[in-house]
PDB file of C-alpha atoms in Angstrom:
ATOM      1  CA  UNK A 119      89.914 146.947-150.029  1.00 52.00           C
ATOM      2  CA  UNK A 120      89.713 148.203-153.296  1.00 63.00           C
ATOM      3  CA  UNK A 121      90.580 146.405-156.458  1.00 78.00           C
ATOM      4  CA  UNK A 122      94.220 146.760-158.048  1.00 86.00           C
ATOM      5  CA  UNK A 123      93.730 146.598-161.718  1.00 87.00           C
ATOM      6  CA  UNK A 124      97.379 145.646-163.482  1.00 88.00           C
ATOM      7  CA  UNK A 125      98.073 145.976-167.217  1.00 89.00           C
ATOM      8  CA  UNK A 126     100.238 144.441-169.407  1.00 90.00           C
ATOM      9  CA  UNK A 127     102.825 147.387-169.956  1.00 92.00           C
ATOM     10  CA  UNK A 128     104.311 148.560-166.628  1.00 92.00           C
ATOM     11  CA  UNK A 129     107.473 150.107-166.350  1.00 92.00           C
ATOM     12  CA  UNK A 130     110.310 151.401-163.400  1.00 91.00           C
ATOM     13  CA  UNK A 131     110.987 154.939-163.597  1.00 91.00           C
ATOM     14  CA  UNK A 132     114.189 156.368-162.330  1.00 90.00           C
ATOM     15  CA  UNK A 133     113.287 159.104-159.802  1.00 93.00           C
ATOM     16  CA  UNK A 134     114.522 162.780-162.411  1.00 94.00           C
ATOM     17  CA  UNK A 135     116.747 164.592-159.636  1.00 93.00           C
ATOM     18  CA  UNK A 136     118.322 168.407-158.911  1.00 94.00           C
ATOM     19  CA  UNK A 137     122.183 169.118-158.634  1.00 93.00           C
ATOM     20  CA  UNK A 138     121.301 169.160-154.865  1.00 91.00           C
ATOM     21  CA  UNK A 139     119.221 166.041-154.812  1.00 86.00           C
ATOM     22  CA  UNK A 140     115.929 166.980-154.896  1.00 92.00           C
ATOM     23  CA  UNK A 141     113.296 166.580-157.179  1.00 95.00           C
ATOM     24  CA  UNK A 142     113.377 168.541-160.907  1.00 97.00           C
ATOM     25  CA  UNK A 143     109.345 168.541-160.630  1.00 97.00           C
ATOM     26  CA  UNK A 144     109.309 169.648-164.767  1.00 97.00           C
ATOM     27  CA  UNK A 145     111.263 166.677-165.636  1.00 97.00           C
ATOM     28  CA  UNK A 146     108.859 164.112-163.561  1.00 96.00           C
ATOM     29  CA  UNK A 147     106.144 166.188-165.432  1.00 96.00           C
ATOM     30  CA  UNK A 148     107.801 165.741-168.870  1.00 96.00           C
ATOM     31  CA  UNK A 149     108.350 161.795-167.542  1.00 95.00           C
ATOM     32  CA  UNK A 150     104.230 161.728-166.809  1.00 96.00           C
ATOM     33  CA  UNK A 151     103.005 162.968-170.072  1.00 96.00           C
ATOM     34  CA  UNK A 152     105.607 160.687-171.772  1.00 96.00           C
ATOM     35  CA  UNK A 153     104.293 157.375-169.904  1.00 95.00           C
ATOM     36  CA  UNK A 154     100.826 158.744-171.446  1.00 96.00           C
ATOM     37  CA  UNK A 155     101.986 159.169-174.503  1.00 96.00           C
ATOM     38  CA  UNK A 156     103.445 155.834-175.176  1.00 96.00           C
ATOM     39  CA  UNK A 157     100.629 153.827-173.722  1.00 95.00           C
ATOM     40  CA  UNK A 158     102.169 152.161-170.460  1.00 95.00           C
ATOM     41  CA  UNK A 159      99.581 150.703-167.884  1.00 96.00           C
ATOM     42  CA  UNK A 160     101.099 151.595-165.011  1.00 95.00           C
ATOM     43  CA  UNK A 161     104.855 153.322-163.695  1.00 95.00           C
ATOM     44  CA  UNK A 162     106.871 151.792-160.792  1.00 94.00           C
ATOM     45  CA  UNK A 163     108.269 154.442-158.524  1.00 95.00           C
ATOM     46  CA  UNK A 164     110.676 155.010-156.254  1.00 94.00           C
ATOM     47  CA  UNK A 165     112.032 151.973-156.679  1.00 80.00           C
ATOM     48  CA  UNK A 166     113.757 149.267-158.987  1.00 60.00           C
ATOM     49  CA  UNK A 167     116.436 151.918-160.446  1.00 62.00           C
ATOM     50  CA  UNK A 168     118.171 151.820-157.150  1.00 69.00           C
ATOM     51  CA  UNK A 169     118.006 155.254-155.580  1.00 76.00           C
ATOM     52  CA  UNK A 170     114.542 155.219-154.188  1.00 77.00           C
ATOM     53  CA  UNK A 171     114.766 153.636-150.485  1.00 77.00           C
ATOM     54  CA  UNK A 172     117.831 156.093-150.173  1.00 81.00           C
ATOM     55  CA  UNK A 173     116.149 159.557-151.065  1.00 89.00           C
ATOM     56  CA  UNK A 174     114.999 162.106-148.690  1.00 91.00           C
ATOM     57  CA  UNK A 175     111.414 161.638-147.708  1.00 93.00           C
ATOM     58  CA  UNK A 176     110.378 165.396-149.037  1.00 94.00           C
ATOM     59  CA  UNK A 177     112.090 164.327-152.568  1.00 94.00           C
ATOM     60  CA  UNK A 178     110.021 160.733-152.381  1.00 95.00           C
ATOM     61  CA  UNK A 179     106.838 162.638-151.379  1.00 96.00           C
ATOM     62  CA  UNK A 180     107.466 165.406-154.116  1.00 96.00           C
ATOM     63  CA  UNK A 181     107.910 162.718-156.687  1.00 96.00           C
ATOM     64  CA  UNK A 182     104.572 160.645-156.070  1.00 96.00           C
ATOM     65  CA  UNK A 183     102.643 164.486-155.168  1.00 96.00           C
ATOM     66  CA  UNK A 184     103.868 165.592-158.419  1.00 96.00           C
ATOM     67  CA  UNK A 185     102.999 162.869-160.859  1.00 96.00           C
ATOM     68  CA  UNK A 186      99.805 161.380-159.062  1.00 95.00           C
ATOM     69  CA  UNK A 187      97.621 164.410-160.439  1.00 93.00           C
ATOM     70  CA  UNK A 188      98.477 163.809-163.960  1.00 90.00           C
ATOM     71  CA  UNK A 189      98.345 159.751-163.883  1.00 93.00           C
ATOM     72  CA  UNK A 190      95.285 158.739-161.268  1.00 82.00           C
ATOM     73  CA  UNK A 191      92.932 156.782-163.138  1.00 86.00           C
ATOM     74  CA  UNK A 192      94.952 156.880-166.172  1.00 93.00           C
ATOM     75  CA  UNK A 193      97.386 154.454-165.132  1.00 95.00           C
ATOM     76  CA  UNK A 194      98.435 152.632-161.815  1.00 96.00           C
ATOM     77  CA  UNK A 195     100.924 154.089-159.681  1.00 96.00           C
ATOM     78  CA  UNK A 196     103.185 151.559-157.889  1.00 96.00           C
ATOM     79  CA  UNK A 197     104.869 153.120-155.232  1.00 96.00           C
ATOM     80  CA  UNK A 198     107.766 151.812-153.493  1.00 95.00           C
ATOM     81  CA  UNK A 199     108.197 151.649-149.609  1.00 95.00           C
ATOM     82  CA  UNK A 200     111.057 150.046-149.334  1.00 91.00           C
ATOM     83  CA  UNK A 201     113.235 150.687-146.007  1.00 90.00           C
ATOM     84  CA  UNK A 202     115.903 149.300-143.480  1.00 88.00           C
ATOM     85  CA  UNK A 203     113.353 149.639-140.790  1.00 91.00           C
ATOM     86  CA  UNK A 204     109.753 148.230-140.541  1.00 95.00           C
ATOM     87  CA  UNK A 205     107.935 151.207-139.104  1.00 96.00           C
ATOM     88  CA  UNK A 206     109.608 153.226-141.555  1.00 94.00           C
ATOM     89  CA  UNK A 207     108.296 150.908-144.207  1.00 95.00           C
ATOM     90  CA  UNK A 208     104.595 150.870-142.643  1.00 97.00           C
ATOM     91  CA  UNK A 209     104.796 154.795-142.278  1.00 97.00           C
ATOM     92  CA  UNK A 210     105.768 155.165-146.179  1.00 96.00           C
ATOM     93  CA  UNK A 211     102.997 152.446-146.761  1.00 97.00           C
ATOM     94  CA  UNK A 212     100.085 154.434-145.185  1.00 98.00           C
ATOM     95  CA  UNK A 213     101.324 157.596-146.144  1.00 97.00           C
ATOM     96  CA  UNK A 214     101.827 156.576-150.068  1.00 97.00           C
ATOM     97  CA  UNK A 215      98.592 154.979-149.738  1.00 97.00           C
ATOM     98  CA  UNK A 216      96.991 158.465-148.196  1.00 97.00           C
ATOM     99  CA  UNK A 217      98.495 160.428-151.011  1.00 96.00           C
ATOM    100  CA  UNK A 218      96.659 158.074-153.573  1.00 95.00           C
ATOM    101  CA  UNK A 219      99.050 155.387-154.898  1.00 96.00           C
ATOM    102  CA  UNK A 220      97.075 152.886-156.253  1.00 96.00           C
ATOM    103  CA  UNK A 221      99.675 150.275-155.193  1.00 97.00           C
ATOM    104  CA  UNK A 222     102.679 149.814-152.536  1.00 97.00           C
ATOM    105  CA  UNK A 223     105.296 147.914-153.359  1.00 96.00           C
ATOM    106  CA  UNK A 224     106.690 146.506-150.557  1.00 96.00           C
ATOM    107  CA  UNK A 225     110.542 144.268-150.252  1.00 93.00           C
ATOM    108  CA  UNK A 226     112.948 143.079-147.817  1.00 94.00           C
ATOM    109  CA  UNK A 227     114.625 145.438-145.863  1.00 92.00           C
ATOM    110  CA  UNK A 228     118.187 145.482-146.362  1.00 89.00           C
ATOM    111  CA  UNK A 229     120.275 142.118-144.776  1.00 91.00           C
ATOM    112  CA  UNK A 230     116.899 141.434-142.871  1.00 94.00           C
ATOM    113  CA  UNK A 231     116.872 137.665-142.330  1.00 96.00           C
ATOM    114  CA  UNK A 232     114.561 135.812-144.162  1.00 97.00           C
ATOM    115  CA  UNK A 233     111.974 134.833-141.119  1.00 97.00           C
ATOM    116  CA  UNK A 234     112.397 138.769-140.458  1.00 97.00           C
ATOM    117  CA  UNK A 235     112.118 140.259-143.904  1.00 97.00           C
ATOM    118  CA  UNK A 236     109.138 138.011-144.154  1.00 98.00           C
ATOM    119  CA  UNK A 237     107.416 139.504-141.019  1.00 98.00           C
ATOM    120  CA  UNK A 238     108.456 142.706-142.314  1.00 97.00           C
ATOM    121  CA  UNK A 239     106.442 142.775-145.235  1.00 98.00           C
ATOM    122  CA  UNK A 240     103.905 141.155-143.693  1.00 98.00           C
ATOM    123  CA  UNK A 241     103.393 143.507-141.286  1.00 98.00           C
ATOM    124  CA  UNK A 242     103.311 146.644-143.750  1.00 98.00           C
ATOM    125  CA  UNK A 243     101.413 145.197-145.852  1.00 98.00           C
ATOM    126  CA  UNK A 244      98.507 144.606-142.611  1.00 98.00           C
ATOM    127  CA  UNK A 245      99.219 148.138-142.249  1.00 98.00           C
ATOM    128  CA  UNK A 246      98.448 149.205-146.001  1.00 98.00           C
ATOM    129  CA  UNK A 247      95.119 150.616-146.563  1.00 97.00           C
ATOM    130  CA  UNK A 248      95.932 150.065-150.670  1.00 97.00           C
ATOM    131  CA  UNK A 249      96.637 146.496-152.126  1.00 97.00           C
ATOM    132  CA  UNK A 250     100.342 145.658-152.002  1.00 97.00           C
ATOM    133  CA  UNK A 251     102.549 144.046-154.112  1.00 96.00           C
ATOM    134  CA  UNK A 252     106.806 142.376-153.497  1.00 96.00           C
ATOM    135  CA  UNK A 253     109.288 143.091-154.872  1.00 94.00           C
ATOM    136  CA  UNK A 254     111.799 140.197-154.732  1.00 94.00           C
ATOM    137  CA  UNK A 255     114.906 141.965-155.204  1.00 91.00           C
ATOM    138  CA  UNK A 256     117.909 139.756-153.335  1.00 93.00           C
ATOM    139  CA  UNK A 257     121.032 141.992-155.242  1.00 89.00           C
ATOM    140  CA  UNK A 258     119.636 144.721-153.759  1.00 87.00           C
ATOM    141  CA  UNK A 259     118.360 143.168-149.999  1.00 90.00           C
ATOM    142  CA  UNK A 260     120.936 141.015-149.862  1.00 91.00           C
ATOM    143  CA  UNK A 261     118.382 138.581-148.693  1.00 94.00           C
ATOM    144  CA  UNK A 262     117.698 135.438-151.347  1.00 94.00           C
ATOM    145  CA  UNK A 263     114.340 133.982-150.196  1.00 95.00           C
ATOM    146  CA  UNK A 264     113.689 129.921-150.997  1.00 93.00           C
ATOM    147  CA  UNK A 265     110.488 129.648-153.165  1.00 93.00           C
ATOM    148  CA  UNK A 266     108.371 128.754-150.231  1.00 94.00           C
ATOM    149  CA  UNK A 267     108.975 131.632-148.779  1.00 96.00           C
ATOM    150  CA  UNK A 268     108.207 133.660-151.111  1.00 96.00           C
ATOM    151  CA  UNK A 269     104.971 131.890-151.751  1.00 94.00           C
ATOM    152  CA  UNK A 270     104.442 132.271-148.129  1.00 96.00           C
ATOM    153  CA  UNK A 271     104.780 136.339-148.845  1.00 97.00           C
ATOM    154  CA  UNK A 272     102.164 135.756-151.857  1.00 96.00           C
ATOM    155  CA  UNK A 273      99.780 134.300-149.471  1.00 96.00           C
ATOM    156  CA  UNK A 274      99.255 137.415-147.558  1.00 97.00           C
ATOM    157  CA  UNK A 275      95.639 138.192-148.181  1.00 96.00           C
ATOM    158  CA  UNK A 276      96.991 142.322-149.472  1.00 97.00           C
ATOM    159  CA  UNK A 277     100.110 141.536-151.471  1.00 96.00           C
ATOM    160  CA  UNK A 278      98.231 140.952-154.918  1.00 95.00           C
ATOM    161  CA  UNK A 279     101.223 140.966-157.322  1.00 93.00           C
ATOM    162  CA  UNK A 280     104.729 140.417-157.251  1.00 93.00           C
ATOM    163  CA  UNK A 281     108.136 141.272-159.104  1.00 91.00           C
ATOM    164  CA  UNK A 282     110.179 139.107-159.222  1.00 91.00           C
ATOM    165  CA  UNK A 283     114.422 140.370-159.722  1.00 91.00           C
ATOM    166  CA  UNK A 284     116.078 137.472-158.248  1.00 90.00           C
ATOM    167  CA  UNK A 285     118.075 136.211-161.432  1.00 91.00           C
ATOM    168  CA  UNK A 286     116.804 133.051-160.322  1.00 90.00           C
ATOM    169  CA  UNK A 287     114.564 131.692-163.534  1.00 90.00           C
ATOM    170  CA  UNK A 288     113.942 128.243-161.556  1.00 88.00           C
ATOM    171  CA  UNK A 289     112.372 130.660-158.982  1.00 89.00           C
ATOM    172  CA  UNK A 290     110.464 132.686-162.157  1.00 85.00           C
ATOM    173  CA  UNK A 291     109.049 129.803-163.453  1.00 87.00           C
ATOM    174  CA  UNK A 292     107.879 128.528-160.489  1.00 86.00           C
ATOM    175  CA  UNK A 293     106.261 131.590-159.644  1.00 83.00           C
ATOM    176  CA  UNK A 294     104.412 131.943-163.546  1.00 78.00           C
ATOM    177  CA  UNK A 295     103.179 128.432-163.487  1.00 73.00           C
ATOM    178  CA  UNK A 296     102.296 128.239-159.742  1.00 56.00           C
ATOM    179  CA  UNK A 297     103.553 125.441-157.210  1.00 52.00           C
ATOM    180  CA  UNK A 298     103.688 121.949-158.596  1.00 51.00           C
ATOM    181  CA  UNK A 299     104.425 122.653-162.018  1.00 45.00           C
TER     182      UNK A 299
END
């Protein structure tokens, strides 16, 4: 397993669409140089903005194939594999992972229950040659995990960060500080 280095300036990326939905490959490449040019760490795709688990897999594939050659080993690439489905999730996972992400980003699927959701992730992130990372993102999943769930996510010996969008800053604290704070 290799080592997921994190920096301290990452940022979410909205995925730069066509008319007809797919991707405008000269605005991700104007997006690319702009990350390098103002010094981020790393770029989370696919993701956090909203539209990524609901793209077409060519545009999602065309996003990460287009920006990966100017950003590997310049910055980390966080890419998202969200889904509904787990073997969806796992395929998007290994695949990502294949193309060269340096990180998947894994989160509930969509109105999974929690004990689900949390064998969900689990499972795709067994199935991740590349480190992993959740994304706790309940507005979005519909799915609020407890603390102790999440920490039982956290415990997975491949999910080596987390993001944390629950609103909930009993639930960020906790998470910053550790257990037992």
């Amino acid at each position: 397993m290799m080592k997921l280095k994190i920096g301290a300036i990452n940022a979410a990326t909205p995925t730069p669409l066509k008319a007809d939905g797919g991707l405008d490959k000269a605005s991700a490449k104007r997006l690319c140089a702009r990350w390098l040019d103002i010094g981020l760490d790393g770029v989370f795709m696919l993701g956090s903005m909203g539209e990524g688990m609901f793209l077409p897999e060519a545009t999602r594939d065309a996003f990460i194939e287009t920006a990966l050659p100017a950003l590997k080993g310049r910055m980390t690439v966080f890419a998202s594999a969200a889904d509904h489905s787990r073997a969806r999730m796992i395929e998007r996972a290994r695949r990502y992972a294949k193309m060269g992400a340096d990180c998947v980003v894994l989160c509930l699927p969509v109105n999974a229950s929690p004990a689900r959701g949390i064998a969900d992730v689990k499972a795709a992130a067994d199935a991740c040659p590349v480190p992993c990372a959740y994304y706790d993102v309940p507005a979005n999943t519909g799915t609020a995990l407890a603390l102790p769930e999440i920490l039982e996510i956290l415990k997975h010996k491949n999910i080596k960060a987390c993001k944390d969008s629950s609103g909930n800053p009993l639930i960020a604290q906790a998470l910053f500080r550790g257990p037992g704070f």
